[in-house]
PDB file of C-alpha atoms in Angstrom:
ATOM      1  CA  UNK A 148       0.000   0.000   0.000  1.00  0.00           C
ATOM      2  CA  UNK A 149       1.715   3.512  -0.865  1.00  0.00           C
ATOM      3  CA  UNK A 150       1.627   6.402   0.958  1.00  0.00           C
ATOM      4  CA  UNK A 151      -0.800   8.108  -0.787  1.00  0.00           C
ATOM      5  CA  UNK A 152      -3.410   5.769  -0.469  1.00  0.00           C
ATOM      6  CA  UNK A 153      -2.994   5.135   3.074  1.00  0.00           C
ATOM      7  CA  UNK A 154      -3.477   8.576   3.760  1.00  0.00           C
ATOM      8  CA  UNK A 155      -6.519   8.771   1.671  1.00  0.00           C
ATOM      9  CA  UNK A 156      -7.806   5.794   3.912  1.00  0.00           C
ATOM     10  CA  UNK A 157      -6.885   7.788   7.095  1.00  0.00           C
ATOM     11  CA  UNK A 158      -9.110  10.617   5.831  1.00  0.00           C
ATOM     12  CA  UNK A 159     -11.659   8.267   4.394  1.00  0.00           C
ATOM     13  CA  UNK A 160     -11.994   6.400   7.960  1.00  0.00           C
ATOM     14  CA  UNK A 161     -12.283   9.984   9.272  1.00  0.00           C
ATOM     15  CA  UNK A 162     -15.332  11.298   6.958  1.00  0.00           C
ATOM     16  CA  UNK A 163     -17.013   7.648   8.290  1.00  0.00           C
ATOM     17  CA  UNK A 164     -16.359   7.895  12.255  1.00  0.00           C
ATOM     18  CA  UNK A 165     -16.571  11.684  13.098  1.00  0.00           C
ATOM     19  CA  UNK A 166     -20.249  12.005  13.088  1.00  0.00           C
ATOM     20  CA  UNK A 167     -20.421   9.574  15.770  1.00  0.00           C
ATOM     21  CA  UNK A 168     -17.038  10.071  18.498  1.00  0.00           C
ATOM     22  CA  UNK A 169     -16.752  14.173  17.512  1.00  0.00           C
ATOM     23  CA  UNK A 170     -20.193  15.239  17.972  1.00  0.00           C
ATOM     24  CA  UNK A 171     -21.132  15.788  21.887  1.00  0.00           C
ATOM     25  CA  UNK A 172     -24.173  13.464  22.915  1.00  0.00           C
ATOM     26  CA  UNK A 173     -26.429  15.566  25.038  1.00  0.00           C
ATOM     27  CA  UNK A 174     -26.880  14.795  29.054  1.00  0.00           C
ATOM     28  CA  UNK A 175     -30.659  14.422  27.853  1.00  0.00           C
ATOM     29  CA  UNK A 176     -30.221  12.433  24.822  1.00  0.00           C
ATOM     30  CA  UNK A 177     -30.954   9.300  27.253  1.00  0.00           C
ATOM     31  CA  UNK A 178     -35.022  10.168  26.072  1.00  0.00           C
ATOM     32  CA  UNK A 179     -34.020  10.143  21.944  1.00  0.00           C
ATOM     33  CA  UNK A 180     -33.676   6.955  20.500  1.00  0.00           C
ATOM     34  CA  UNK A 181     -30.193   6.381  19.477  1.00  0.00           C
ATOM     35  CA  UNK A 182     -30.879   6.991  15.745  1.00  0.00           C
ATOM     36  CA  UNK A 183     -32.715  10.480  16.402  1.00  0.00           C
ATOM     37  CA  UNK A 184     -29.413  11.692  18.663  1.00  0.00           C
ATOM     38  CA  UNK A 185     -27.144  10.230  15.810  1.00  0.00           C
ATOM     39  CA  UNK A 186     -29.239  12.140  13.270  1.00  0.00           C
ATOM     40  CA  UNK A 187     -29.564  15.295  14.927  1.00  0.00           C
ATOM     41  CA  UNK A 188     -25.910  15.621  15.959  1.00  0.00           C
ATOM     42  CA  UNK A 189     -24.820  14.446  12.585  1.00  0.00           C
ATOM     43  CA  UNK A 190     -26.756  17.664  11.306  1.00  0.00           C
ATOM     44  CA  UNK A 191     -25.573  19.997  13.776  1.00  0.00           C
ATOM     45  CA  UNK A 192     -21.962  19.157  13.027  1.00  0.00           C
ATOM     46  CA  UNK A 193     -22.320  19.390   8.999  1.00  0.00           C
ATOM     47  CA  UNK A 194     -23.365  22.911  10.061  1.00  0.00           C
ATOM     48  CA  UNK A 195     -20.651  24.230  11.518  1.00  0.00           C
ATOM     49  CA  UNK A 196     -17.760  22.077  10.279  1.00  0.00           C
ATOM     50  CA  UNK A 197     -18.848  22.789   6.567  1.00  0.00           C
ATOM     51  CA  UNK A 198     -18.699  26.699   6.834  1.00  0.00           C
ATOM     52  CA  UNK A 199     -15.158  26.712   8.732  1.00  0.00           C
ATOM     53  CA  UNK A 200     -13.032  24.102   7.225  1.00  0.00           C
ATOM     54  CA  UNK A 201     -10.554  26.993   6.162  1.00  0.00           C
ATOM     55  CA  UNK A 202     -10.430  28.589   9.664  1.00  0.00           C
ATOM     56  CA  UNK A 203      -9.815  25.376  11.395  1.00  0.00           C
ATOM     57  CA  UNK A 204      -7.471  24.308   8.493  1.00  0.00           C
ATOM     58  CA  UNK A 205      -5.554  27.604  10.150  1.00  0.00           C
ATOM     59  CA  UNK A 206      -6.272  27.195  13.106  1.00  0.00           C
ATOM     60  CA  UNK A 207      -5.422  23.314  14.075  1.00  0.00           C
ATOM     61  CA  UNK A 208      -5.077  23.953  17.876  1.00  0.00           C
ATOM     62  CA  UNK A 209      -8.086  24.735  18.060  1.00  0.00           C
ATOM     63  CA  UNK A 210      -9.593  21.498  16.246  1.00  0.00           C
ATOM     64  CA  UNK A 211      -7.833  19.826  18.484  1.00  0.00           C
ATOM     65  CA  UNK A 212      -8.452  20.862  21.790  1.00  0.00           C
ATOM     66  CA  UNK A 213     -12.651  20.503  20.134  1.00  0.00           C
ATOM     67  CA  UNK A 214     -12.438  16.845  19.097  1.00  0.00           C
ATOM     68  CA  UNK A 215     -10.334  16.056  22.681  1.00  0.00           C
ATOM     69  CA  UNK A 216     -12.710  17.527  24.470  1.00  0.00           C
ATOM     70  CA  UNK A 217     -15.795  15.839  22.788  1.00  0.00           C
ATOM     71  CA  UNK A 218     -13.987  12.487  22.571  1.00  0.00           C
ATOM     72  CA  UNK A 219     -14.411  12.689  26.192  1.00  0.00           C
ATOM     73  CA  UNK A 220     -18.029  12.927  26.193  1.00  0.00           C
ATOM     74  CA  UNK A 221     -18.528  10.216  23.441  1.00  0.00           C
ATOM     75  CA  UNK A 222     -16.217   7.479  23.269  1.00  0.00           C
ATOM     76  CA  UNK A 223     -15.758   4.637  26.480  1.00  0.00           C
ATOM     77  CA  UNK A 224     -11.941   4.705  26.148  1.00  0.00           C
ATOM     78  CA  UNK A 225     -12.074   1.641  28.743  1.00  0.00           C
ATOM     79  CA  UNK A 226     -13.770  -0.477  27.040  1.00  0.00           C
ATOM     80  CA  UNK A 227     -12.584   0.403  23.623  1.00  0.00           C
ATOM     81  CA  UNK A 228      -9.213  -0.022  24.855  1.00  0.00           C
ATOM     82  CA  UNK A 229      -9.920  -3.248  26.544  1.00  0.00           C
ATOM     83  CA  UNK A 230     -11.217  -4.904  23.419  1.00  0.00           C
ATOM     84  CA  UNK A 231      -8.682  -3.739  21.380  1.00  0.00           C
ATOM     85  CA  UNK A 232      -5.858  -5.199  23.541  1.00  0.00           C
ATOM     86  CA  UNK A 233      -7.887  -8.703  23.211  1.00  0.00           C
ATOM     87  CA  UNK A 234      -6.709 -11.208  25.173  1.00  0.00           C
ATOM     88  CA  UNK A 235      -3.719  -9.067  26.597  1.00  0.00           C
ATOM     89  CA  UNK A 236      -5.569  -7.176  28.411  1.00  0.00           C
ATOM     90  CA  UNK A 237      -5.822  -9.735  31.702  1.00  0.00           C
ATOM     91  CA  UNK A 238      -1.808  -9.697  31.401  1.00  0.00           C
ATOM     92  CA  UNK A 239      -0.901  -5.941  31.044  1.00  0.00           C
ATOM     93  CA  UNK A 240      -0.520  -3.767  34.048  1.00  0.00           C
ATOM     94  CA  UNK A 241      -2.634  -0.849  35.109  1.00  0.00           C
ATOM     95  CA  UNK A 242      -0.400   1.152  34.244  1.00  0.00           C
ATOM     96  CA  UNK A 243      -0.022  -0.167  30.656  1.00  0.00           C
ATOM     97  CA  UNK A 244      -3.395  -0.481  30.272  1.00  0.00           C
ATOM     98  CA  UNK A 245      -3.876   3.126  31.270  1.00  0.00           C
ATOM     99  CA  UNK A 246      -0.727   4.351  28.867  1.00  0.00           C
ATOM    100  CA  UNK A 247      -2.763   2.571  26.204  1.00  0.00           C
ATOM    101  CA  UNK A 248      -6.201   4.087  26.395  1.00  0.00           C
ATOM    102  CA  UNK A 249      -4.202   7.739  26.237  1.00  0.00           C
ATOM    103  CA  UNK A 250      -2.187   6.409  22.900  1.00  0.00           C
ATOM    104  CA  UNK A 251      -5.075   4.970  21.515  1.00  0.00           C
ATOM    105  CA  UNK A 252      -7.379   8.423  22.205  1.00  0.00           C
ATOM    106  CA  UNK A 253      -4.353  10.875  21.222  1.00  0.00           C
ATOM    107  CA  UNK A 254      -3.879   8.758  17.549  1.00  0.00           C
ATOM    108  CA  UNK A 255      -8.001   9.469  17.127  1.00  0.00           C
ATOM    109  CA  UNK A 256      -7.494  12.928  18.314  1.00  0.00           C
ATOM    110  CA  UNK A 257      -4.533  13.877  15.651  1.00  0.00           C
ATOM    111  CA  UNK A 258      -6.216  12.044  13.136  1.00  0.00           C
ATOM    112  CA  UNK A 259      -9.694  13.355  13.002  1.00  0.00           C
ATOM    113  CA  UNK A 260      -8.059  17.273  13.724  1.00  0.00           C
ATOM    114  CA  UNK A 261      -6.342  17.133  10.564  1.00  0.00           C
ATOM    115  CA  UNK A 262      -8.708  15.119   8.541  1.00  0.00           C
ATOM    116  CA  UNK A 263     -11.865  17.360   8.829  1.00  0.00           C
ATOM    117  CA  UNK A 264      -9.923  19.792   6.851  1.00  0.00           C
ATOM    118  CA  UNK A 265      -8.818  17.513   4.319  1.00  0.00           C
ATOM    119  CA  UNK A 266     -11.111  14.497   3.064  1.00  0.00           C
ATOM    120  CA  UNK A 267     -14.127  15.922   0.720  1.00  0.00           C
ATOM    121  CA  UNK A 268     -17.178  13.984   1.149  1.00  0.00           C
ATOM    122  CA  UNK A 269     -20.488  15.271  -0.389  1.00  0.00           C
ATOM    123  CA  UNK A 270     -22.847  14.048   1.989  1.00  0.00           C
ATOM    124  CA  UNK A 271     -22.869  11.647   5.669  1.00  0.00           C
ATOM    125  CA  UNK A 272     -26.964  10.501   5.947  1.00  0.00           C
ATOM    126  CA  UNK A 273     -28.363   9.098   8.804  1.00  0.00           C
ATOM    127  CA  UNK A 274     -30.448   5.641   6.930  1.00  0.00           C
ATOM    128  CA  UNK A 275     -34.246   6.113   7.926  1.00  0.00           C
ATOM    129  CA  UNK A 276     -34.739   2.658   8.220  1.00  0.00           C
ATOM    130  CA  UNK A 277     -33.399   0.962  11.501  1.00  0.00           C
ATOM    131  CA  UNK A 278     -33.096  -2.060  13.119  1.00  0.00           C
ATOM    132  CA  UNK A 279     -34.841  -2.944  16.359  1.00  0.00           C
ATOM    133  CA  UNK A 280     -32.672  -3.070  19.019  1.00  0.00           C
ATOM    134  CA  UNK A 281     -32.387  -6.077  20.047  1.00  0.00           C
ATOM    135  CA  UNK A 282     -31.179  -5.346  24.486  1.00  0.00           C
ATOM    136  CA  UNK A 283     -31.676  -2.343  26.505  1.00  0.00           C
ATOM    137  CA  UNK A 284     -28.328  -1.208  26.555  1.00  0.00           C
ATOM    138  CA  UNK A 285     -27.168  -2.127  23.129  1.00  0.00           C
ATOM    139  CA  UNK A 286     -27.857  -0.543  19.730  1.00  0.00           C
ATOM    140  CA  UNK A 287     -26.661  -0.118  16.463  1.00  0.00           C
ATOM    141  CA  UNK A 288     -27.521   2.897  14.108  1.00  0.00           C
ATOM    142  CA  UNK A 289     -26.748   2.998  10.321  1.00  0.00           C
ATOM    143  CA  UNK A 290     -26.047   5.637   8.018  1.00  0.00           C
ATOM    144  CA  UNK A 291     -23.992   6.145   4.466  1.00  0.00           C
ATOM    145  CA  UNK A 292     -21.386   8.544   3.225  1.00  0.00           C
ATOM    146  CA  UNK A 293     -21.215   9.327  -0.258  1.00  0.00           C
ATOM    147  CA  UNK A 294     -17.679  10.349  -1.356  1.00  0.00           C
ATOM    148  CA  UNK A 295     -16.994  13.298  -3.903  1.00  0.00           C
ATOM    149  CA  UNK A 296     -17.035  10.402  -6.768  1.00  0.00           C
ATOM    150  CA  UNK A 297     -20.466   8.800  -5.657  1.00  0.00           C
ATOM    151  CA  UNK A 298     -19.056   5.751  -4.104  1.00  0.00           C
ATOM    152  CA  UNK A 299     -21.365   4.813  -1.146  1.00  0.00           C
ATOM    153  CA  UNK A 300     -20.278   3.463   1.491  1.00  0.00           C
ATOM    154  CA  UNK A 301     -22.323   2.166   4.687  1.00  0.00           C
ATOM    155  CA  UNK A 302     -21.387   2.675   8.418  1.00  0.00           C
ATOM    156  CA  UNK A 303     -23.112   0.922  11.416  1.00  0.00           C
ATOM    157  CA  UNK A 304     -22.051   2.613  14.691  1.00  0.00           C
ATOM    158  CA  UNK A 305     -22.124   0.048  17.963  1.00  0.00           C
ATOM    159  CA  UNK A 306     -23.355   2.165  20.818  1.00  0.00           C
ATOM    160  CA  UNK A 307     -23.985   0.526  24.812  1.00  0.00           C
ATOM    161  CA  UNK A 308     -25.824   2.482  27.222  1.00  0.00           C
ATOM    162  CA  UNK A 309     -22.953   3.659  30.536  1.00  0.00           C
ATOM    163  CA  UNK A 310     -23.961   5.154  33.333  1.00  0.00           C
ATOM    164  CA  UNK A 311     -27.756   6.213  31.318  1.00  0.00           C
ATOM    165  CA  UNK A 312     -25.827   7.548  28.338  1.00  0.00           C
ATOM    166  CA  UNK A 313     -25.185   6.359  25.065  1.00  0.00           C
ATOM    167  CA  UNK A 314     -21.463   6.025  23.496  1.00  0.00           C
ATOM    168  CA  UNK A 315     -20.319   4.470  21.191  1.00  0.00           C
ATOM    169  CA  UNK A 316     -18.285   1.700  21.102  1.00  0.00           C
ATOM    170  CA  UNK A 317     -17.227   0.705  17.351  1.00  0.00           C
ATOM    171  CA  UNK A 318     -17.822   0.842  13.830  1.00  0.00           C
ATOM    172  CA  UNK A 319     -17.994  -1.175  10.894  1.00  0.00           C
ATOM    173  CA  UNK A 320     -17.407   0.838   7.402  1.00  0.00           C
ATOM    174  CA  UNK A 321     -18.271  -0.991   4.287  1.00  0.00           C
ATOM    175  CA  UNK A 322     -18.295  -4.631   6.291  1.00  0.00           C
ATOM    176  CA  UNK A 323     -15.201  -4.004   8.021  1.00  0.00           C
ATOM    177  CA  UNK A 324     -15.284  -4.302  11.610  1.00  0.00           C
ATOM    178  CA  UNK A 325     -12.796  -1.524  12.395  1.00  0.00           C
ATOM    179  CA  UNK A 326     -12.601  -2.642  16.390  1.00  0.00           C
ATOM    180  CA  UNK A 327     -11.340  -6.362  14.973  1.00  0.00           C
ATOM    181  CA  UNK A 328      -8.849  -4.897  12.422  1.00  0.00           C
ATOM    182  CA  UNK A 329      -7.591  -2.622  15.581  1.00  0.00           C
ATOM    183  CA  UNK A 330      -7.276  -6.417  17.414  1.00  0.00           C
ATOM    184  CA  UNK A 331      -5.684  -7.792  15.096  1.00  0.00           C
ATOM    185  CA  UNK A 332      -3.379  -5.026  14.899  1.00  0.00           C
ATOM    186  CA  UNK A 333      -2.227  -5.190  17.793  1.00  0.00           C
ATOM    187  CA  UNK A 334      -2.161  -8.755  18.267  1.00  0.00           C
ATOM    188  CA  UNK A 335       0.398  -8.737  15.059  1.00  0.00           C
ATOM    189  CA  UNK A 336       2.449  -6.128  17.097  1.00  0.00           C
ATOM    190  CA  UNK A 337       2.406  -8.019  20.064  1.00  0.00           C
ATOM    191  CA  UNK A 338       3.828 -10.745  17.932  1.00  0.00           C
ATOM    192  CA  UNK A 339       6.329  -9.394  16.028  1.00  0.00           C
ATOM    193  CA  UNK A 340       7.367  -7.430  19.271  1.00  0.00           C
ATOM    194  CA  UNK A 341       7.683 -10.428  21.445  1.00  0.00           C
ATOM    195  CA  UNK A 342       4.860  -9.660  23.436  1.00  0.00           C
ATOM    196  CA  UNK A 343       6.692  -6.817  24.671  1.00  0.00           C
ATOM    197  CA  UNK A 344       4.058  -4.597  25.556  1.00  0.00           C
ATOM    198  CA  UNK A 345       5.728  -1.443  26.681  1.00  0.00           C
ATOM    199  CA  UNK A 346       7.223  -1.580  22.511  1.00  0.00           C
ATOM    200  CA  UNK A 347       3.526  -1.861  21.271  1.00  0.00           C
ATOM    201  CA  UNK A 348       1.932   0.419  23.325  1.00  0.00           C
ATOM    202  CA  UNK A 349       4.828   3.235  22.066  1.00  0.00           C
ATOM    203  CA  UNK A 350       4.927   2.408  18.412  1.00  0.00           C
ATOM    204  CA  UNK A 351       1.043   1.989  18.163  1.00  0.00           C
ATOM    205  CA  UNK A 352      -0.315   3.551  14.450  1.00  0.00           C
ATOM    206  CA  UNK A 353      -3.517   2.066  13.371  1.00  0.00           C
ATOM    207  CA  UNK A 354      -3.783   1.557   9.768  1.00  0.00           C
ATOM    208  CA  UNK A 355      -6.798   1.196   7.843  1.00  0.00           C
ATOM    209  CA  UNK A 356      -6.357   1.272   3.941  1.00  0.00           C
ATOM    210  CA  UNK A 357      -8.529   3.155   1.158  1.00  0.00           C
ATOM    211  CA  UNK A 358      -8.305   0.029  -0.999  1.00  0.00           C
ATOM    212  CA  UNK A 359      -9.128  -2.230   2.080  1.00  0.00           C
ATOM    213  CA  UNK A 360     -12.734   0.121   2.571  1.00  0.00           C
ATOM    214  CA  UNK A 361     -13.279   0.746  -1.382  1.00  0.00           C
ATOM    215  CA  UNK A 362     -12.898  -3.615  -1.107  1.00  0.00           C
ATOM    216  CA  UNK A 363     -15.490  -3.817   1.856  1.00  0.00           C
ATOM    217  CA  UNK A 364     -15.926  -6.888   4.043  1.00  0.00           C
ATOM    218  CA  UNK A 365     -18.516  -8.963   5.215  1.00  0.00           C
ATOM    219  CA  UNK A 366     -18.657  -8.178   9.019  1.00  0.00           C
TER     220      UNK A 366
END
């Protein structure tokens, strides 16, 4: 995979994950389904990132400090970071476990700040048709994002009900599970590192390819 394209499939994994870790779930969103909070946060951020891509494109810093805070408000870093480590987990430290979680946030954080400026998408729509959820504290929402060349390609957001609020948990773009890739990323690095955990935790880059999302899956 060349550079180009692997940047492309940064930006591209970007477009298909920021409507749902960026966006700030409100305290009373408990009362919306999870499709109607989706939808209407999904709207409110097309509003204001679409008129100041230029001014954040100048003004990173602030981006950043924007999607850290609202990462914070969406995303259970715990959990996410649990699954990802897989089986590891039960063997790694508290304190690796901890260094982990902040790796894992800051890669989404410098990602997403410098791909809302970059990848050109024409639309991100919330699907009107839904699946019933099927527990209490689990649902799934879908929606589509149609890139600049018409290529659609569908998202379904996991979300689990914490503490009465919805976050979201993972996401699957075109049938690829992107928590599993993640655990099987760092599964490989714990292999080809010996297992040595403080090595994997520091060197951690998620990759996820244009080609591999233009290919799909069947997740």
């Amino acid at each position: 995979m060349n550079g180009v394209n692997l940047m492309l499939g940064r930006w591209l994994w970007v477009a298909v994950m920021m409507a749902a870790f960026l966006v700030p779930l409100q305290s009373h969103a408990q009362s919306q389904t999870p499709e109607a909070m989706i939808r209407d946060n999904v709207e409110s951020l097309m509003a204001d990132i679409e008129g100041r891509k230029d001014y954040y494109a100048n003004n990173l810093g602030e981006l950043e400090a924007l999607v850290d805070s609202n990462l914070d408000q969406v995303a259970d870093f715990r959990y996410i970071g649990a699954s990802v480590m897989g089986n590891y987990f039960r063997n790694a430290s508290p304190e690796q476990r901890r260094r982990f979680v902040d790796v894992f946030r800051q890669t989404l954080i410098d990602t997403y700040t410098r791909g809302l400026v970059t990848f050109d998408y024409d639309e991100l729509r919330v699907l009107d048709t839904q699946q019933a959820q099927r527990y209490d504290d689990q649902a799934s929402v879908a929606m589509e994002v149609i890139a600049n060349n018409g290529q659609v390609y569908p998202v379904s957001y996991s979300l689990r009900l914490s503490d009465g609020e919805w976050r979201v948990v993972n996401v699957i773009v075109n049938g690829i599970n992107l928590g599993l890739t993640f655990r099987n990323q760092f599964d490989q690095a714990m292999r080809d590192n010996n297992r040595d955990y403080d090595a994997v935790i520091n060197g951690w880059s998620p990759e996820v390819g244009v080609d591999e999302l233009e290919k799909g899956g069947d997740a």
